PDB file of C-alpha atoms in Angstrom:
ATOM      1  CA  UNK A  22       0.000   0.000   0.000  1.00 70.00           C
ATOM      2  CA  UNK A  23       1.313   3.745  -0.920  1.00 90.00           C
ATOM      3  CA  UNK A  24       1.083   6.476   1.626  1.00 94.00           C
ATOM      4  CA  UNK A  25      -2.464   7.086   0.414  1.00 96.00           C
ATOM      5  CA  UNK A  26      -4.023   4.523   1.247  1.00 94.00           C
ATOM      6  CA  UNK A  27      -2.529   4.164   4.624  1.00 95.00           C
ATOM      7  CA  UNK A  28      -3.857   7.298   5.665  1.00 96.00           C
ATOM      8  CA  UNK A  29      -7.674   5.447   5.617  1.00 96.00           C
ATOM      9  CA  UNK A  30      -9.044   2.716   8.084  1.00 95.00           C
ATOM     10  CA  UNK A  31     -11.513   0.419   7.369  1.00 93.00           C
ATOM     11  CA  UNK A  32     -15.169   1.563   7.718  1.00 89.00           C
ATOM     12  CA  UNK A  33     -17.036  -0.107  10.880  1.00 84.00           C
ATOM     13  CA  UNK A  34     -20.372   0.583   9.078  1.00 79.00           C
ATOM     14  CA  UNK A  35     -19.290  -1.434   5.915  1.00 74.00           C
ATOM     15  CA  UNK A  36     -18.576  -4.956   4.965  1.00 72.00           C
ATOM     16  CA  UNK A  37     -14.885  -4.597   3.931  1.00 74.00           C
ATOM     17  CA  UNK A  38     -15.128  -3.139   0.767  1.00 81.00           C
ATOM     18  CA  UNK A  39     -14.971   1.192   1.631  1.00 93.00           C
ATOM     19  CA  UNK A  40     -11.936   2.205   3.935  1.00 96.00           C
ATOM     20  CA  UNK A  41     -12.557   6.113   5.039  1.00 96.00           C
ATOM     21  CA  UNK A  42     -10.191   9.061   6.153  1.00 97.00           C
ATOM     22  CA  UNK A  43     -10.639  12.390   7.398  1.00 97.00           C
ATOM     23  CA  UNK A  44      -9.202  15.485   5.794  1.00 97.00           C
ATOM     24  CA  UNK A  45      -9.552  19.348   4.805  1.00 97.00           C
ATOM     25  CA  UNK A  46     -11.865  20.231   2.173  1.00 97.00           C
ATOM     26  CA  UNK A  47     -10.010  20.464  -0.924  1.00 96.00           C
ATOM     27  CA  UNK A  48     -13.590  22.600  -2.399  1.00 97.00           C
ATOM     28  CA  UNK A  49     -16.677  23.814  -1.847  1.00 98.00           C
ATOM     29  CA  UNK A  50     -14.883  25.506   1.524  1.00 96.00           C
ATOM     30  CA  UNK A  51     -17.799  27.947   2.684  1.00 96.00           C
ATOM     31  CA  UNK A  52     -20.522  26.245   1.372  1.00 98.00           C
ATOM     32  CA  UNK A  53     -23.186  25.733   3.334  1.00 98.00           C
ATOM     33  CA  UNK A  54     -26.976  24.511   4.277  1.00 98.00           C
ATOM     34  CA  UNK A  55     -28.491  28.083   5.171  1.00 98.00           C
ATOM     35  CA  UNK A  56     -32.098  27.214   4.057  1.00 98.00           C
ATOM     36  CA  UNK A  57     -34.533  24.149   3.252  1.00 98.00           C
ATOM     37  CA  UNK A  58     -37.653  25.887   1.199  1.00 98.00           C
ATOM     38  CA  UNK A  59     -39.374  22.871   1.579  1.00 98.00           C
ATOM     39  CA  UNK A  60     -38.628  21.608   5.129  1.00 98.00           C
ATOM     40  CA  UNK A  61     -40.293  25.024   7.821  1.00 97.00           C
ATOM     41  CA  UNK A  62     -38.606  22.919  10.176  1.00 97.00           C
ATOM     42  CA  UNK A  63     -35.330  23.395   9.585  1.00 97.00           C
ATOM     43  CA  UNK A  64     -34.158  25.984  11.324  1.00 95.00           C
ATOM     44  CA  UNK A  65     -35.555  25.202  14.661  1.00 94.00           C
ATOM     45  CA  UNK A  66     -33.282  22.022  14.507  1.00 93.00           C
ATOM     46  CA  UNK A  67     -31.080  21.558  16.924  1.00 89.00           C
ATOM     47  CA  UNK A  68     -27.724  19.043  17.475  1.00 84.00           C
ATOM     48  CA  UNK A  69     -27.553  17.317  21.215  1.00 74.00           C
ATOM     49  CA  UNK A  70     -26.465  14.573  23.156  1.00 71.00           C
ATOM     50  CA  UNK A  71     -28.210  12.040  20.538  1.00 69.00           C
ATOM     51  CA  UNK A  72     -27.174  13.597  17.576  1.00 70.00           C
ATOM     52  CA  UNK A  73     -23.950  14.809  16.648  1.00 79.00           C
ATOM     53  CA  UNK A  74     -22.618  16.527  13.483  1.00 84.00           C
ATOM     54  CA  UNK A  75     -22.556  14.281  11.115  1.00 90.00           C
ATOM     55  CA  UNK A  76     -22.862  13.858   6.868  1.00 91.00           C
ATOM     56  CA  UNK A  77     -25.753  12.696   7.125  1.00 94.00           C
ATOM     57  CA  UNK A  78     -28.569  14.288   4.716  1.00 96.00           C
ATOM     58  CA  UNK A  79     -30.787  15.275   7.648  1.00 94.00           C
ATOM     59  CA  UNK A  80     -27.973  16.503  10.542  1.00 95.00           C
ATOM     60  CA  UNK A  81     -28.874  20.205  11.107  1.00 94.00           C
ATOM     61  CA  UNK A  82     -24.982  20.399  11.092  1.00 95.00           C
ATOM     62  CA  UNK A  83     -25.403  21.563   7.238  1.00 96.00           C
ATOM     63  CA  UNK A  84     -25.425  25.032   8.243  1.00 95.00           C
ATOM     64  CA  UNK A  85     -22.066  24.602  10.062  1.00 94.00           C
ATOM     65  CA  UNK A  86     -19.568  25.476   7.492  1.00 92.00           C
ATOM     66  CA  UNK A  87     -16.926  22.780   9.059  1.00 87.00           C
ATOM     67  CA  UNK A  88     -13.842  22.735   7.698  1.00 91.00           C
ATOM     68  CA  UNK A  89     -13.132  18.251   7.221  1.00 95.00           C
ATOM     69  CA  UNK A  90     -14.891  15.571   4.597  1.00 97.00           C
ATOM     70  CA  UNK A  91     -14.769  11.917   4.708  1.00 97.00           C
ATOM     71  CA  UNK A  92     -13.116  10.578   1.895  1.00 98.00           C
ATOM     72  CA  UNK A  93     -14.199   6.776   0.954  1.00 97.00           C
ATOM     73  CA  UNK A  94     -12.971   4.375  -0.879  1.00 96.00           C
ATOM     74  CA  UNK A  95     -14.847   1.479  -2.489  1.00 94.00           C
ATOM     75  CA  UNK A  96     -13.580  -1.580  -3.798  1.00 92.00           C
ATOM     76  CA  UNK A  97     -16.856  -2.964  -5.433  1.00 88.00           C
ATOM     77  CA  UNK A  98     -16.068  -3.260  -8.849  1.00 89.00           C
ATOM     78  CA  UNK A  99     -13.398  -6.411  -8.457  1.00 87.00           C
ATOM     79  CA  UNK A 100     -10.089  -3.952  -8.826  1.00 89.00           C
ATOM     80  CA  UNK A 101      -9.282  -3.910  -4.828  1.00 91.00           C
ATOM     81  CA  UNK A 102      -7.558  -0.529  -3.126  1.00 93.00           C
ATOM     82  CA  UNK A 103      -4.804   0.443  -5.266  1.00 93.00           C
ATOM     83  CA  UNK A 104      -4.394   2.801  -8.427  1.00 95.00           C
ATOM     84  CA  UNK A 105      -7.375   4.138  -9.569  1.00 96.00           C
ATOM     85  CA  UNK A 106      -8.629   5.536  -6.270  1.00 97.00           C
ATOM     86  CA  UNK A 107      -4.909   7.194  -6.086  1.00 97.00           C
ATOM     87  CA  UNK A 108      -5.345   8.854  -9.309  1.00 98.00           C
ATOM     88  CA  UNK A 109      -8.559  10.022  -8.730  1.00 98.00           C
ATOM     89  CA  UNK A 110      -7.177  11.774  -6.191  1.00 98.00           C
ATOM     90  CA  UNK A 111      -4.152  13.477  -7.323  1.00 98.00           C
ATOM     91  CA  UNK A 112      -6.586  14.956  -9.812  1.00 98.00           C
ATOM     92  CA  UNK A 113      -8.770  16.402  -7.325  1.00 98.00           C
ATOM     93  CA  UNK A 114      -6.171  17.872  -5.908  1.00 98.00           C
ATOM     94  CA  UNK A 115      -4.356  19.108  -8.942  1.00 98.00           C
ATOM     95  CA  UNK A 116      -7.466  20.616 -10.718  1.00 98.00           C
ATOM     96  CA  UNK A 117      -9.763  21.444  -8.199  1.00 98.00           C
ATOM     97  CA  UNK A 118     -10.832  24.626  -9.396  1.00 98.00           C
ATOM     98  CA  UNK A 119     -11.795  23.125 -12.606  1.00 98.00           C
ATOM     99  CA  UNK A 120     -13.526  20.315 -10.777  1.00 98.00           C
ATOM    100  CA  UNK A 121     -15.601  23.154  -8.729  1.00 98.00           C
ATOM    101  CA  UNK A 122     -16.733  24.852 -11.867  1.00 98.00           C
ATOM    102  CA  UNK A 123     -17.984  21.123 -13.219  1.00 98.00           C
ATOM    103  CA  UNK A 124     -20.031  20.595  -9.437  1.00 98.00           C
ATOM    104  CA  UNK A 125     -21.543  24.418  -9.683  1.00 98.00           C
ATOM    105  CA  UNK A 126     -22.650  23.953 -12.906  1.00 98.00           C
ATOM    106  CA  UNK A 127     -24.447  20.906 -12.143  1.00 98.00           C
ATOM    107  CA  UNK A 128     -25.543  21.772  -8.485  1.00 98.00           C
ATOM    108  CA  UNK A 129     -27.405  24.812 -10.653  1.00 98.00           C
ATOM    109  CA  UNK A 130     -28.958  22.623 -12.957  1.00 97.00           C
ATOM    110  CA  UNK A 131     -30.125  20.695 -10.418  1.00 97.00           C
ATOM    111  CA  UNK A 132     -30.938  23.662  -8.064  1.00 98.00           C
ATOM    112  CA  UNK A 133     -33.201  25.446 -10.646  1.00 98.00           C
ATOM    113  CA  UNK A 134     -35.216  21.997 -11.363  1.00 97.00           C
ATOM    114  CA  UNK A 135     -35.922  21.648  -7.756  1.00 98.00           C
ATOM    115  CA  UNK A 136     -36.562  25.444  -7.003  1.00 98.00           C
ATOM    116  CA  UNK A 137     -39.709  25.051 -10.243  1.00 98.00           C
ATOM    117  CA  UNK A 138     -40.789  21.821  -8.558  1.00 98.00           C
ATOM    118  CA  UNK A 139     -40.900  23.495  -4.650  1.00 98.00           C
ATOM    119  CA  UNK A 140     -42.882  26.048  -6.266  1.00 98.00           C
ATOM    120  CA  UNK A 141     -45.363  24.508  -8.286  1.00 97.00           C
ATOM    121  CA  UNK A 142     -45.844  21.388  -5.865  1.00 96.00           C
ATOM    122  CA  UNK A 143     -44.608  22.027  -2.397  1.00 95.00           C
ATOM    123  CA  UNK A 144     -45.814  26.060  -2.018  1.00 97.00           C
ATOM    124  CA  UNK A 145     -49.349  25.917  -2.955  1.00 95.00           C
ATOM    125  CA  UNK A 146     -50.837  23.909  -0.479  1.00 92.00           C
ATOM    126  CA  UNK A 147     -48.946  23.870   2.810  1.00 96.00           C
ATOM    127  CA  UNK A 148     -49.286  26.770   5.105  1.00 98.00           C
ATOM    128  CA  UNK A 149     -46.215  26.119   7.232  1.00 98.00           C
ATOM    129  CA  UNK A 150     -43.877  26.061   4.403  1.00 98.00           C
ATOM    130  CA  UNK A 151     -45.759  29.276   2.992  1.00 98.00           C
ATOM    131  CA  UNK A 152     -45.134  31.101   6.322  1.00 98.00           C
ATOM    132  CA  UNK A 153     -41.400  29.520   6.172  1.00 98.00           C
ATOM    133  CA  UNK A 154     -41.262  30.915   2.787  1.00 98.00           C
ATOM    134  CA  UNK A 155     -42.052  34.638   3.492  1.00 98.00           C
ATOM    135  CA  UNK A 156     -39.124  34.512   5.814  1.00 97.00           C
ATOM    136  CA  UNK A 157     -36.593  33.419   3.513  1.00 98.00           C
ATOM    137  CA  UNK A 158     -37.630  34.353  -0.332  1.00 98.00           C
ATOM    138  CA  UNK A 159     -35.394  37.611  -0.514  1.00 98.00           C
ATOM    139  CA  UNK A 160     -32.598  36.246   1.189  1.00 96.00           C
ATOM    140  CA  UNK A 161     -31.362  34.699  -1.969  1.00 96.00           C
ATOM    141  CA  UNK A 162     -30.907  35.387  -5.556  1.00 98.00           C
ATOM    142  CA  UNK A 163     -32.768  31.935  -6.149  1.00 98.00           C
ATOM    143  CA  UNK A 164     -32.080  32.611  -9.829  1.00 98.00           C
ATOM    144  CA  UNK A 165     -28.566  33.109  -9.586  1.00 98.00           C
ATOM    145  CA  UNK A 166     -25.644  30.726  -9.214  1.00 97.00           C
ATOM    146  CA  UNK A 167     -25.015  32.126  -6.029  1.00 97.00           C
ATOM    147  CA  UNK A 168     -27.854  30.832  -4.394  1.00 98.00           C
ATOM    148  CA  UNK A 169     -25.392  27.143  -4.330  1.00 98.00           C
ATOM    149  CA  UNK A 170     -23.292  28.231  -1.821  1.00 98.00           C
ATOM    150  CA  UNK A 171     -26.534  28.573   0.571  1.00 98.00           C
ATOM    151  CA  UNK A 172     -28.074  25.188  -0.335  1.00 99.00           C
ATOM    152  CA  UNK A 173     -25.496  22.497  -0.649  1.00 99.00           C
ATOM    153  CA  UNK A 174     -22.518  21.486   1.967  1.00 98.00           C
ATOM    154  CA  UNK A 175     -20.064  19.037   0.366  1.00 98.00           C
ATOM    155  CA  UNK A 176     -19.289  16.415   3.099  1.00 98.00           C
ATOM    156  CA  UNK A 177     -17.782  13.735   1.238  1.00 98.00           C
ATOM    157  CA  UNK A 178     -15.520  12.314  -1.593  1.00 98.00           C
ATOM    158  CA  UNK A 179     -16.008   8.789  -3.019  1.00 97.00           C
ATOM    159  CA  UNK A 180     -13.168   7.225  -5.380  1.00 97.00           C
ATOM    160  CA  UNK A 181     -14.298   4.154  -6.667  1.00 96.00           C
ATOM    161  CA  UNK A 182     -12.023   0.876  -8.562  1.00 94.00           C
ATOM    162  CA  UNK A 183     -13.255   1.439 -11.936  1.00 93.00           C
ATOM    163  CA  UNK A 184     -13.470   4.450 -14.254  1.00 94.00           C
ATOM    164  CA  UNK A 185     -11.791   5.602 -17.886  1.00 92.00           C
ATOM    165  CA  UNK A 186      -8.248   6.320 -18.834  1.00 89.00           C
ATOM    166  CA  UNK A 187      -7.110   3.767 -15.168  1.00 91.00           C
ATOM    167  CA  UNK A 188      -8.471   6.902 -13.414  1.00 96.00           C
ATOM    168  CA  UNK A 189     -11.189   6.422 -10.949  1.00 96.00           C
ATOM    169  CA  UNK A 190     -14.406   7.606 -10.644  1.00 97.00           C
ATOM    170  CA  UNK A 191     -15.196  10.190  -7.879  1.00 98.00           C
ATOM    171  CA  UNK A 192     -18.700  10.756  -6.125  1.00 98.00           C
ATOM    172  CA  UNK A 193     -19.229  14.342  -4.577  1.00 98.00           C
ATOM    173  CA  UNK A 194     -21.634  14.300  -1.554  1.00 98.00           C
ATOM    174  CA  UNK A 195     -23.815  17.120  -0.612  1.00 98.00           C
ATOM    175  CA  UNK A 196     -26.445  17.644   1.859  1.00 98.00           C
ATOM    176  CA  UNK A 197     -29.086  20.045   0.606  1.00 98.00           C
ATOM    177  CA  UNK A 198     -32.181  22.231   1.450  1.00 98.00           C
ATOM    178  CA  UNK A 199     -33.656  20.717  -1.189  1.00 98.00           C
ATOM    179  CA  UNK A 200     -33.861  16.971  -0.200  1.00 98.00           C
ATOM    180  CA  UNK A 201     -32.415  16.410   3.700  1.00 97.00           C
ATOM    181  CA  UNK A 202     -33.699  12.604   3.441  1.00 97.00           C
ATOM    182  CA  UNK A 203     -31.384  11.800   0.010  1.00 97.00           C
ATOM    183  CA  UNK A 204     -28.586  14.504  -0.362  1.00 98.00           C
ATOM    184  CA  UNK A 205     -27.367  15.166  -3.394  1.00 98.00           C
ATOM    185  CA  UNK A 206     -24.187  12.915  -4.769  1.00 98.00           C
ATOM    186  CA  UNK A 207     -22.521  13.903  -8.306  1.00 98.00           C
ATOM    187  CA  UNK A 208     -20.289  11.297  -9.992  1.00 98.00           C
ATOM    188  CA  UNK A 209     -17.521  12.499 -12.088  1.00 98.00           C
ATOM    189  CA  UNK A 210     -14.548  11.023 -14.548  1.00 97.00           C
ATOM    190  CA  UNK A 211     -11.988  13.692 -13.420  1.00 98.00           C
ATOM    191  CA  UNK A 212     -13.297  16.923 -14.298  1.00 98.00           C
ATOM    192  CA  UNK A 213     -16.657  16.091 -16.647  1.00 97.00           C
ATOM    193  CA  UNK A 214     -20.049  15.289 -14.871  1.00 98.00           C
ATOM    194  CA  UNK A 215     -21.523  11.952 -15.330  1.00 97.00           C
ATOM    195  CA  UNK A 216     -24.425  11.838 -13.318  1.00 97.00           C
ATOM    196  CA  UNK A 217     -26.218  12.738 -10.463  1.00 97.00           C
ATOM    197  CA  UNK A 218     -28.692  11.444  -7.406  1.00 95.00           C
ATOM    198  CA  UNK A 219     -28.923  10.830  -4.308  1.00 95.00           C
ATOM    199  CA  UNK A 220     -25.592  10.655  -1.568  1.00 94.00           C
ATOM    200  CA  UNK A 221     -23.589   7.751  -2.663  1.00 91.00           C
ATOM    201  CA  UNK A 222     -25.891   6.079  -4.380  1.00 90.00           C
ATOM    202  CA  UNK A 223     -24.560   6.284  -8.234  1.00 88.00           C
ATOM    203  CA  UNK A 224     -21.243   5.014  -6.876  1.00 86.00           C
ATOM    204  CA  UNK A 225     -22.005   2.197  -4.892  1.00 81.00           C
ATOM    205  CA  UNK A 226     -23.367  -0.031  -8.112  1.00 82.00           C
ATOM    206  CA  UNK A 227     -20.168  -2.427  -8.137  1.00 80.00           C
ATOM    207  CA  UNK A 228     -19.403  -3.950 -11.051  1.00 84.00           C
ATOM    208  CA  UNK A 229     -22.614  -2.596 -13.820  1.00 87.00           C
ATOM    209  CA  UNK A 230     -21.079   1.063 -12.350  1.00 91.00           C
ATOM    210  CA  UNK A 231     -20.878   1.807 -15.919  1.00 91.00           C
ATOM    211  CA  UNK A 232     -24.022   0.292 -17.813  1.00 92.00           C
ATOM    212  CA  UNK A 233     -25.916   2.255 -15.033  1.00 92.00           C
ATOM    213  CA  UNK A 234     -24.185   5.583 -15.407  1.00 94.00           C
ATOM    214  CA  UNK A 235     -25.401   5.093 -19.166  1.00 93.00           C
ATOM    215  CA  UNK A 236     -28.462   4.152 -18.496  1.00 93.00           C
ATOM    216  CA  UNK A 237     -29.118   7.046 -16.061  1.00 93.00           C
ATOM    217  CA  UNK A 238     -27.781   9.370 -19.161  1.00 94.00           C
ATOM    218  CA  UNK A 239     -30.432   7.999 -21.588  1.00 93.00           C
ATOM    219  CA  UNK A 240     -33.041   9.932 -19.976  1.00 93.00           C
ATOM    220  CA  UNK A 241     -30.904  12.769 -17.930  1.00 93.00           C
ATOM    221  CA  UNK A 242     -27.932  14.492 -18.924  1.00 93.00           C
ATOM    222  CA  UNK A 243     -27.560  18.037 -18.624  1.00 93.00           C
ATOM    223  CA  UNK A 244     -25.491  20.183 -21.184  1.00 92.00           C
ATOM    224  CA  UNK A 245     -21.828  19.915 -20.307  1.00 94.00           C
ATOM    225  CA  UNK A 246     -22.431  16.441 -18.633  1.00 96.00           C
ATOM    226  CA  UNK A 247     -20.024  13.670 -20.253  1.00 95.00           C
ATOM    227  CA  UNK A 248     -22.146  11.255 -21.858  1.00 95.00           C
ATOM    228  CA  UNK A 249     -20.463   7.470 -22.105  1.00 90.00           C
ATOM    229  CA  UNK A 250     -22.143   6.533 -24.899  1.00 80.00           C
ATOM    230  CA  UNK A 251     -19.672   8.679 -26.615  1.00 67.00           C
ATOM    231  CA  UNK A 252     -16.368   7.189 -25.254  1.00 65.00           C
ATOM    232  CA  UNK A 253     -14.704   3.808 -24.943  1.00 53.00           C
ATOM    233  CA  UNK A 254     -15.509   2.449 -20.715  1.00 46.00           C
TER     234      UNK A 254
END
C-alpha cells in the first residue's frame, strides 16, 4: 500500500469493501446549508447529546460550514484498493478549481429543477412552508448561481475501482435544502459530470457502475455532462 491509502481505516459501518479518512476540504470551503424551502422545520433544529454533526442528509450540522470531509474508498467493482482511487485523487487535488466549476454547474442545474418543482408542488398547499417561505424568499438570488453556496454542503468524496483512462471515478456528496432525506451525490470522470442522485448512491453499483451511469444518461444528462455513450468504458 502507498502512503495514500494508509492514511484510511476500514469503515465499521461497511462490509470490507470502503476504507474512510478524514481530511480538509479540498472545495466547496464555505458552502453551506443556510435554508430548506421545503422543510419550515429546519431551522428550529437543533444538534444534542443524541445527535452529533454528522454527513448525514438530515444533521442540522449543514449550516455549520466545518472545515473536514470523509473521503471513501470502495472496492466494489473487483479492482481492490490500489491505483485508480490514487489517481482520482491526485486529480482532485491538482485541478480542483476546474472540478468546482464542473459541481456548480451541475448543483445549478439541479438547483433550478428543484426550485420550479418546490414552487409549483410544495408552495401551494402547505401553510407552514408558505409562512417559512415569506421569511426566507429575498434572502437569496434563487435565480442566480449564487444561491449554491446557501443550499449544498459538500461532506464527502467517493473514489471508486473502476473508471476511464485507469483513473477512478469520484462521487461528490452534498447535503441540501432541497432533499435532507437523500442529499445530493454527483459522480464524475476527473473533471466532466456523469451523473447525479442521491448521496452515494450512483457510486455504490459495483461492477454494472458503468451500464448504469449510461443508463441514467439515456433519460438525464444536462449540457456539459459527459455522456459514455460517446467514449470507450
Amino acid at each position: 500500500m502507498s502512503a495514500f491509502h494508509d492514511q484510511f481505516e476500514p469503515d465499521p459501518e461497511m462490509d470490507g469493501e470502503t476504507r474512510i479518512w478524514k481530511t480538509e476540504k479540498p472545495l466547496f470551503r464555505n458552502a453551506v446549508v443556510a435554508y430548506a424551502p421545503p422543510y419550515p422545520e429546519y431551522p428550529k433544529l437543533k444538534l444534542g447529546r443524541s445527535r452529533q454533526p454528522s454527513g448525514d442528509p438530515s444533521c442540522p450540522s449543514a449550516r455549520d460550514v466545518g472545515d473536514e470531509i470523509v473521503v471513501t474508498l470502495y472496492a466494489n467493482n473487483g479492482n481492490g484498493f490500489g491505483d485508480y482511487q490514487e489517481r482520482a485523487w491526485e486529480y482532485i487535488m491538482a485541478n480542483a478549481p476546474e472540478i468546482e466549476a464542473s459541481l456548480r454547474r451541475k448543483l445549478f442545474a439541479r438547483h433550478q429543477k428543484a426550485y420550479k418543482q418546490f414552487l409549483e408542488e410544495y408552495l401551494p398547499d402547505d401553510r407552514k412552508i408558505q409562512n417559512y417561505w415569506k421569511k426566507i424568499e429575498n434572502e437569496l438570488d434563487w435565480h442566480d448561481a449564487s444561491a449554491i453556496d446557501q443550499l449544498y454542503k459538500l461532506v464527502g468524496i467517493g473514489l471508486v475501482d473502476n473508471g476511464l483512462d485507469d483513473c477512478g471515478f469520484s462521487s461528490f456528496e452534498f447535503q441540501t435544502g432541497w432533499d435532507r432525506d437523500h442529499g445530493t451525490g454527483i459522480l464524475m470522470h476527473k473533471s466532466k459530470v456523469l451523473v447525479a442522485g442521491g448521496m452515494q448512491e450512483d457510486i455504490s453499483h459495483g461492477p454494472e457502475l458503468i451500464e448504469s451511469i449510461k443508463y441514467v444518461q439515456s433519460y438525464d444528462l444536462d449540457d456539459g455532462d459527459l455522456a459514455l455513450s460517446e467514449t470507450e468504458p
